[in-house]
Amino acid sequence: MISNQILQSTIDGLKGITRIDLCIIDTEGKVLATTFQDTDNYVTAALAFVESPADSQVFLGCQFFKVFDEHQLEYILLANGDSEDVYMVGKIASFQIQNLLVAYKERFDKDNFVKNLLLDNLLLVDIYNRAKKLHIDTEARRVVFIIETNREKDGNELEKVRGLLGSKSRDFITAVDEKNIIVVKEVTENEGYEELNKTAEVILGLFHHADAEIHIAYGTIVNEIKEVSRSYKEARMALDVGKIFFEERCVIAYSTLGIGRLIYQLPIPLCKMFIKEIFDGKSPDEFDEETLTTINKFFENSLNVSETSRQLYIHRNTLVYRLDKLQKSTGLDLRVFEDAITFKIALMVVKYMKYMESLDY
């Protein structure tokens, strides 16, 4: 359960303090971590010690110790030397590694609990019972972040995020698939969505050297542990909706999705029917580049003809001509608010349909 890297770092730190060489061997005779050479000479003795009823012994000038995980023998620890000082250091090292096993097991149990919580795999009574056993506050304010990365290419992203936020033991960092890292973050009473956006930007900064786009989405703040799965679902929706309607954003909040959230929940047949009724079978994204640029700029400037013509570097009459031409072909006058809303929604619906079609290939 504990990585060899953690074991190596632990005994390196102990050697730095005590100047005693240490070695950790598993119950099958594999050397997992060591601070000295020629450890292969002790493997046979370690395997024999596994079968011994003793918890410690001196052999070949080394102190041998057994490290247990809930009465199950997990490691053999060697402390190089046979003096009383070496024995004491060996006992301290064994105690330290045993505590690491307990800590990592608890972290694994919490990680498992959080995954099942996010995926709605727990009954309500189980949520509160297991949270109590794992000493997890059930009434803290929390929010869920989803970080979409290229983890299948590089497995270090999870540890990067843990390194950034993991010092706060009340936050949970886990993963439910190969691409997404999930952060269940505890939020203080005076923290709001502005602070959450800053947190997302800090996380994004961890990946500024990555060779793929990173997207971060987060849900709404919830007040009870049973509602964490809702924040997770909101973050998942924000991730998808953000890719469709807000391609330029790397960070997207569920609370900012607007009408895109409603469109995302529409069935495709209904979308096709809507486009057919409004445009008589013609898709609004079939317009030429000039017309599309004009439409988008007109929407950006809140249907203001003067400001739009200024930003497009065209005469006001030219813009009016383009809008009149568009009205003749579609029956919609973008200068009329109701028609503009219909056209804007239609463009978003087409975007949504194309995105969903791309997922099928």
XYZ file of C-alpha atoms in Angstrom:
361
model
C 0.000 0.000 0.000
C 2.881 2.362 0.780
C 5.015 3.149 -2.264
C 8.690 2.182 -2.259
C 9.476 5.857 -2.743
C 7.805 6.740 0.570
C 9.620 3.886 2.336
C 12.951 5.032 0.884
C 12.323 8.625 1.902
C 11.446 7.485 5.451
C 14.593 5.451 6.055
C 16.750 8.115 4.352
C 15.383 10.631 6.846
C 15.997 8.293 9.779
C 19.558 7.617 8.643
C 20.146 11.361 8.322
C 19.204 11.779 11.985
C 20.694 8.619 13.520
C 23.508 7.703 11.055
C 22.290 4.106 11.216
C 21.783 2.230 7.922
C 18.373 0.651 7.408
C 16.799 -1.739 4.913
C 13.198 -2.853 4.274
C 12.459 -6.282 2.758
C 9.010 -7.691 2.011
C 7.845 -11.142 3.112
C 8.805 -12.607 -0.276
C 12.420 -11.488 0.005
C 12.289 -8.423 -2.243
C 14.353 -5.431 -1.134
C 11.984 -2.431 -1.197
C 14.223 0.315 0.200
C 17.737 0.503 1.613
C 20.445 2.947 2.627
C 23.396 0.531 2.237
C 24.857 -1.912 -0.293
C 25.029 -5.725 -0.354
C 21.492 -6.153 0.994
C 21.122 -9.352 -1.078
C 23.325 -11.065 1.519
C 20.509 -10.686 4.066
C 17.543 -11.862 1.952
C 17.852 -15.551 2.915
C 18.122 -14.642 6.607
C 15.105 -12.329 6.264
C 12.993 -15.123 4.727
C 14.002 -17.438 7.553
C 13.077 -14.718 10.047
C 9.594 -14.507 8.469
C 8.954 -18.071 9.660
C 10.429 -17.395 13.090
C 8.076 -16.757 16.054
C 10.398 -13.970 17.298
C 9.598 -10.283 16.679
C 13.278 -9.306 16.570
C 16.683 -10.953 16.430
C 20.369 -10.284 15.735
C 21.964 -12.079 12.793
C 24.962 -11.420 10.512
C 25.732 -8.231 12.441
C 22.245 -6.801 11.830
C 19.149 -6.261 13.942
C 16.063 -7.817 12.330
C 12.558 -6.521 13.185
C 9.063 -7.482 12.081
C 6.610 -4.773 11.004
C 2.927 -5.742 11.241
C -0.231 -4.326 9.713
C -3.069 -5.357 12.054
C -1.342 -8.619 13.069
C -0.435 -9.343 9.435
C 3.341 -9.416 8.827
C 4.077 -6.781 6.196
C 7.842 -6.030 6.211
C 11.178 -7.113 7.652
C 13.271 -4.159 8.786
C 17.059 -4.419 9.082
C 19.128 -2.029 11.189
C 22.824 -2.382 10.347
C 24.715 -3.066 13.603
C 24.257 -5.099 16.764
C 24.625 -2.522 19.545
C 21.876 -1.346 21.892
C 21.746 2.020 20.100
C 21.109 0.279 16.785
C 18.400 -1.818 18.448
C 16.682 1.341 19.725
C 16.864 3.004 16.278
C 15.453 -0.163 14.695
C 12.522 -0.171 17.127
C 11.840 3.514 16.380
C 12.025 2.850 12.622
C 9.639 -0.128 12.943
C 7.208 2.007 14.920
C 7.400 4.780 12.326
C 6.714 2.414 9.409
C 3.858 0.759 11.289
C 2.280 4.188 11.823
C 2.711 4.893 8.113
C 0.798 1.702 7.329
C -2.062 2.806 9.574
C -2.113 6.312 8.075
C -2.086 5.049 4.490
C -4.774 2.504 5.238
C -6.972 5.233 6.688
C -6.288 7.371 3.634
C -7.252 4.445 1.398
C -10.465 3.913 3.360
C -11.318 7.616 3.098
C -10.483 7.621 -0.603
C -12.776 4.648 -1.146
C -15.551 6.322 0.850
C -15.269 9.580 -1.124
C -15.372 7.743 -4.477
C -18.544 5.889 -3.481
C -20.014 9.115 -2.118
C -19.396 10.936 -5.419
C -20.886 8.114 -7.476
C -24.008 7.786 -5.279
C -23.121 4.210 -4.312
C -24.018 4.622 -0.625
C -27.278 4.587 1.273
C -27.965 7.682 3.364
C -27.496 5.791 6.643
C -24.186 4.341 5.380
C -22.900 7.810 4.481
C -23.269 9.081 8.037
C -22.120 5.860 9.721
C -18.939 5.555 7.638
C -18.205 9.275 7.871
C -18.368 9.009 11.650
C -15.997 6.023 11.704
C -13.529 7.826 9.439
C -13.764 11.044 11.510
C -15.111 13.072 8.580
C -17.223 16.125 9.424
C -20.718 15.623 7.971
C -21.851 19.261 8.128
C -18.883 21.133 6.656
C -19.311 23.392 3.614
C -17.763 21.663 0.588
C -17.490 22.004 -3.175
C -16.299 19.560 -5.847
C -13.688 20.450 -8.480
C -13.040 18.271 -11.533
C -9.663 18.648 -13.227
C -9.541 17.045 -16.669
C -5.944 16.158 -17.540
C -3.925 13.883 -19.802
C -3.274 11.463 -16.926
C -3.121 8.447 -19.246
C 0.127 9.923 -20.611
C 1.568 11.186 -17.344
C 0.544 9.774 -13.973
C 2.065 12.575 -11.879
C -0.874 15.005 -12.080
C -2.710 13.463 -9.123
C 0.368 13.838 -6.923
C 0.840 17.436 -8.121
C -2.633 18.367 -6.929
C -2.142 16.446 -3.677
C 1.093 18.337 -3.171
C -0.744 21.643 -3.591
C -3.829 20.907 -1.493
C -2.958 17.719 0.382
C -1.482 19.516 3.376
C -5.059 20.382 4.314
C -6.221 17.025 5.609
C -9.880 18.072 5.408
C -9.715 18.222 1.591
C -9.964 14.992 -0.415
C -8.103 14.452 -3.685
C -8.991 11.335 -5.653
C -9.743 10.037 -9.154
C -12.656 8.026 -10.513
C -11.247 7.483 -14.025
C -8.048 7.874 -16.075
C -8.562 11.497 -17.115
C -10.218 13.304 -14.237
C -8.867 14.296 -10.836
C -11.543 15.068 -8.244
C -11.028 17.534 -5.405
C -13.624 17.654 -2.634
C -12.633 20.908 -0.990
C -13.797 22.179 2.369
C -14.898 25.819 2.185
C -14.838 28.234 5.111
C -17.827 30.437 5.962
C -16.247 33.558 4.459
C -15.222 31.863 1.200
C -17.432 32.260 -1.865
C -17.273 31.622 -5.597
C -14.663 34.323 -6.176
C -12.260 32.437 -3.890
C -13.146 29.140 -5.582
C -12.234 30.632 -8.947
C -8.867 31.729 -7.536
C -8.284 28.185 -6.241
C -9.064 26.819 -9.710
C -6.591 29.266 -11.281
C -3.877 28.156 -8.827
C -4.504 24.496 -9.726
C -4.420 25.432 -13.411
C -1.000 27.004 -12.834
C 0.350 23.568 -11.858
C -0.104 22.395 -15.442
C 1.150 25.374 -17.449
C 3.898 23.157 -18.931
C 1.498 20.331 -19.858
C 1.301 19.320 -23.528
C -2.501 19.137 -23.530
C -5.365 21.426 -22.600
C -6.433 21.342 -18.961
C -10.045 22.058 -18.052
C -11.265 22.719 -14.518
C -14.933 22.805 -13.523
C -16.621 23.115 -10.153
C -20.142 22.777 -8.775
C -22.038 24.756 -6.151
C -21.151 24.864 -2.460
C -23.086 22.303 -0.377
C -23.584 22.238 3.368
C -23.933 18.519 4.127
C -21.900 15.492 3.157
C -24.925 13.807 1.548
C -25.048 16.680 -1.001
C -21.438 16.264 -2.181
C -22.552 13.995 -5.037
C -24.793 16.815 -6.309
C -21.846 19.214 -6.458
C -19.907 16.505 -8.335
C -22.710 16.077 -10.910
C -22.861 19.848 -11.346
C -19.106 19.989 -11.931
C -19.382 17.179 -14.502
C -22.103 19.082 -16.336
C -20.053 22.291 -16.186
C -17.084 20.453 -17.726
C -19.166 19.260 -20.688
C -21.194 22.445 -21.177
C -18.019 24.519 -20.944
C -16.462 22.600 -23.838
C -19.540 23.253 -25.999
C -20.343 26.898 -25.318
C -17.258 28.365 -23.605
C -14.297 26.878 -25.495
C -12.079 29.830 -24.612
C -12.372 29.196 -20.852
C -10.093 26.811 -18.982
C -12.058 27.275 -15.749
C -15.851 27.031 -15.672
C -18.297 27.184 -12.763
C -21.698 25.499 -12.786
C -23.276 28.756 -11.585
C -22.118 30.576 -14.767
C -23.504 28.150 -17.363
C -26.662 30.149 -17.984
C -28.928 28.949 -20.790
C -26.273 26.480 -21.950
C -27.189 24.312 -18.946
C -30.796 24.044 -20.174
C -29.830 23.313 -23.784
C -27.441 20.569 -22.654
C -30.369 18.688 -21.115
C -32.509 18.752 -24.264
C -32.948 15.508 -26.240
C -31.400 15.627 -29.737
C -34.710 14.877 -31.588
C -36.277 17.930 -29.911
C -33.278 20.054 -30.954
C -33.616 18.938 -34.580
C -37.320 19.729 -34.523
C -36.608 23.215 -33.151
C -34.022 24.002 -35.846
C -36.338 22.714 -38.579
C -39.241 24.837 -37.354
C -37.201 28.015 -37.009
C -35.038 27.793 -40.133
C -37.111 25.471 -42.304
C -34.411 22.797 -42.342
C -31.487 25.161 -42.932
C -28.817 25.247 -40.246
C -27.782 28.711 -38.977
C -24.104 27.698 -39.018
C -24.230 27.358 -42.817
C -23.917 31.124 -43.232
C -20.692 32.478 -44.706
C -17.852 33.666 -42.461
C -18.703 37.356 -42.925
C -22.314 36.869 -41.859
C -21.361 34.756 -38.832
C -18.768 37.329 -37.742
C -21.379 40.076 -38.069
C -23.935 38.101 -36.044
C -21.494 37.251 -33.242
C -20.195 40.829 -32.999
C -23.755 42.157 -32.946
C -24.568 39.863 -30.005
C -21.313 40.820 -28.213
C -22.368 44.479 -28.369
C -25.878 43.859 -27.022
C -27.574 44.534 -30.405
C -26.007 47.989 -30.674
C -25.749 48.870 -34.386
C -23.388 51.836 -34.009
C -20.876 50.052 -31.761
C -20.938 46.881 -33.873
C -20.280 48.770 -37.125
C -17.435 50.652 -35.423
C -15.762 47.438 -34.207
C -16.204 45.760 -37.616
C -14.756 48.863 -39.365
C -17.763 49.105 -41.660
C -20.312 51.841 -42.330
C -23.522 51.718 -40.311
C -25.537 51.338 -43.512
C -23.425 48.309 -44.486
C -24.302 46.628 -41.213
C -27.994 47.489 -41.669
C -27.821 45.982 -45.175
C -26.329 42.739 -43.788
C -29.012 42.521 -41.086
C -31.752 43.124 -43.666
C -30.294 40.407 -45.880
C -30.218 38.002 -42.916
C -33.844 38.858 -42.116
C -34.915 37.996 -45.672
C -33.185 34.593 -45.560
C -34.298 33.567 -42.057
C -37.370 35.636 -41.247
C -35.629 36.866 -38.075
C -34.679 40.505 -37.461
C -31.760 40.567 -35.017
C -32.586 44.166 -34.102
C -35.773 42.857 -32.484
C -34.985 41.400 -29.066
C -37.297 38.377 -29.358
C -35.885 37.411 -32.769
C -32.325 37.918 -31.485
C -32.994 35.580 -28.550
C -34.432 32.926 -30.890
C -31.412 33.186 -33.192
C -28.912 33.059 -30.308
C -30.553 29.956 -28.842
C -30.602 28.332 -32.288
C -26.846 28.880 -32.677
C -26.267 27.312 -29.261
C -28.536 24.361 -30.065
C -26.598 23.685 -33.274
C -23.329 23.812 -31.337
C -24.712 21.325 -28.834
C -25.933 18.975 -31.579
C -22.544 19.017 -33.316
C -20.748 18.296 -30.059
C -23.007 15.332 -29.306
C -22.560 14.005 -32.841
C -18.764 14.197 -32.436
C -18.986 11.976 -29.343
C -20.661 9.251 -31.401
C -17.675 8.908 -33.751
